[in-house]
Amino acid sequence: MKKAKKYVAAAKLVDSSKVYTLEEATTLLKKTSTTKFDSTIDISFALNVNPTLADQLIRGTLILPHGNGKTKKVLAITNGKQEEAKAAGADFVGGKEMLEKIQVENWFGFDVIVATPDMMGELGKMGRLLGPKGLMPNPKTGTVTMAIGQAVTEIKKGKIAYRVDKDGNLNISVARCSFDDAKVIDNLTAVCDAIVKSRPSTVKGTFIKNVVVHTTMGPGIHVTFNGIN
């Protein structure tokens, strides 16, 4: 497959044999962005885990210090706390009628669903519809809670959820190229610290096999940081 000229030119700026610090990589990310739009900055981890084992299924949530530049539309499903959800900034608020709208109209004009526990019986009936899209609320990610206002606020402030895939890889969007370097580094550091702390006690030897940062359609840059192994 032939690579675009912009990508080839950007790739020449990266020393594939070098492992960069987060600070060095951040500077290089801005230079290797090949798009006319404000590219997303992602970090990708290759982990030495077996996701089929419950204690090695790396997943969690994190509020990035500066958000990642993506504004998520939140649908709050609740009966008794609708005003709380609205006040916190939920884009759509309702009860069973909102779930019917999804089913009847095939409506998915939102990115995240938060719900109070009393609504999970209704939501559970929609598992086959919401599950494959990654939209089913889960107490482990803080999207099923009585504190629905707080949940909405955290998501609006840049709370992200991450989960390792079946091959042990993890990809997280951390910033935009328009962010200043300090904010990008803060966000990258927060993510790296979270992944290091998630190391299962059952993993022996190397936990993080490889880490790469890249922009949308940009070349990968191998990085290192404190606690990587």
Short mmCIF file of N, CA, C and O in Angstrom, two decimals, residues 16 18 39 44 59 64 74 76 83 96 108 110 115 125-126 137 143 148 152 160 166 170 178 183 206-207 210 224:
data_model
loop_
_atom_site.label_atom_id
_atom_site.label_comp_id
_atom_site.label_asym_id
_atom_site.label_seq_id
_atom_site.Cartn_x
_atom_site.Cartn_y
_atom_site.Cartn_z
N SER A 16 13.17 5.81 14.08
CA SER A 16 12.48 4.58 14.48
C SER A 16 13.28 3.73 15.46
O SER A 16 12.72 2.85 16.13
N LYS A 18 14.91 5.04 18.01
CA LYS A 18 15.00 5.78 19.27
C LYS A 18 13.71 5.68 20.08
O LYS A 18 12.61 5.61 19.53
N SER A 39 -5.67 17.68 14.68
CA SER A 39 -5.53 16.24 14.87
C SER A 39 -5.63 15.83 16.34
O SER A 39 -5.24 16.57 17.25
N SER A 44 -0.87 4.58 22.56
CA SER A 44 -1.22 3.17 22.43
C SER A 44 -0.24 2.31 23.21
O SER A 44 0.98 2.49 23.11
N ARG A 59 -9.04 -2.25 32.72
CA ARG A 59 -10.06 -1.28 32.36
C ARG A 59 -10.21 -0.29 33.50
O ARG A 59 -9.86 -0.56 34.64
N LEU A 64 -8.85 13.33 32.68
CA LEU A 64 -7.63 13.97 32.19
C LEU A 64 -7.53 15.39 32.75
O LEU A 64 -8.53 16.10 32.80
N VAL A 74 -23.99 13.60 26.42
CA VAL A 74 -24.40 12.67 27.47
C VAL A 74 -25.92 12.52 27.51
O VAL A 74 -26.65 13.50 27.52
N ALA A 76 -28.75 11.07 29.93
CA ALA A 76 -29.01 10.64 31.30
C ALA A 76 -30.36 9.95 31.37
O ALA A 76 -31.39 10.53 30.99
N GLU A 83 -33.74 16.65 36.96
CA GLU A 83 -33.31 18.04 37.12
C GLU A 83 -31.84 18.12 37.49
O GLU A 83 -31.13 19.01 37.04
N LYS A 96 -37.85 6.04 30.52
CA LYS A 96 -38.12 4.95 29.60
C LYS A 96 -38.40 5.45 28.19
O LYS A 96 -38.09 4.78 27.19
N PHE A 108 -29.12 7.51 17.91
CA PHE A 108 -27.87 7.42 18.66
C PHE A 108 -27.14 8.76 18.60
O PHE A 108 -25.96 8.83 18.27
N PHE A 110 -25.88 10.54 20.80
CA PHE A 110 -25.16 10.76 22.06
C PHE A 110 -23.91 9.88 22.07
O PHE A 110 -23.77 8.96 21.25
N ALA A 115 -26.86 6.45 34.04
CA ALA A 115 -28.18 6.04 34.52
C ALA A 115 -28.18 5.83 36.02
O ALA A 115 -27.14 5.51 36.61
N LYS A 125 -32.62 -4.78 29.10
CA LYS A 125 -33.36 -5.36 27.98
C LYS A 125 -32.78 -4.95 26.63
O LYS A 125 -33.08 -5.56 25.60
N MET A 126 -31.96 -3.88 26.66
CA MET A 126 -31.40 -3.36 25.41
C MET A 126 -29.93 -3.72 25.24
O MET A 126 -29.20 -3.11 24.47
N PRO A 137 -24.35 1.36 30.18
CA PRO A 137 -23.80 1.91 31.43
C PRO A 137 -23.28 0.79 32.32
O PRO A 137 -23.79 -0.34 32.29
N THR A 143 -20.86 5.01 35.39
CA THR A 143 -21.99 5.49 34.60
C THR A 143 -23.33 4.94 35.10
O THR A 143 -24.37 5.25 34.53
N ILE A 148 -25.88 11.03 39.84
CA ILE A 148 -25.87 11.19 38.39
C ILE A 148 -25.36 12.57 37.96
O ILE A 148 -24.71 12.70 36.92
N VAL A 152 -22.24 13.13 35.28
CA VAL A 152 -22.34 13.96 34.09
C VAL A 152 -21.24 15.02 34.09
O VAL A 152 -20.57 15.25 33.08
N ILE A 160 -12.54 9.90 30.82
CA ILE A 160 -12.49 8.92 29.75
C ILE A 160 -12.54 7.51 30.35
O ILE A 160 -12.18 7.30 31.50
N LYS A 166 -8.80 -7.65 23.04
CA LYS A 166 -8.54 -9.09 23.17
C LYS A 166 -7.09 -9.45 22.92
O LYS A 166 -6.63 -10.54 23.31
N LEU A 170 -4.12 -1.31 24.12
CA LEU A 170 -4.94 -0.27 24.73
C LEU A 170 -4.66 1.03 24.01
O LEU A 170 -3.50 1.43 23.87
N SER A 178 -3.64 21.21 18.96
CA SER A 178 -3.71 22.64 19.31
C SER A 178 -3.40 22.90 20.79
O SER A 178 -3.17 24.03 21.18
N LYS A 183 0.17 21.01 28.51
CA LYS A 183 -1.10 20.31 28.71
C LYS A 183 -1.04 18.90 28.12
O LYS A 183 -1.57 17.96 28.71
N THR A 206 7.90 -8.28 32.28
CA THR A 206 7.49 -7.03 31.65
C THR A 206 5.97 -6.92 31.58
O THR A 206 5.29 -7.84 31.15
N PHE A 207 5.44 -5.76 32.01
CA PHE A 207 4.00 -5.50 31.93
C PHE A 207 3.69 -4.69 30.68
O PHE A 207 2.82 -5.05 29.89
N ASN A 210 5.32 -2.17 24.97
CA ASN A 210 5.61 -1.11 23.99
C ASN A 210 4.61 0.01 24.15
O ASN A 210 3.45 -0.22 24.48
N THR A 224 9.06 6.38 26.32
CA THR A 224 9.33 5.78 27.60
C THR A 224 8.96 6.77 28.70
O THR A 224 8.84 7.96 28.44
#
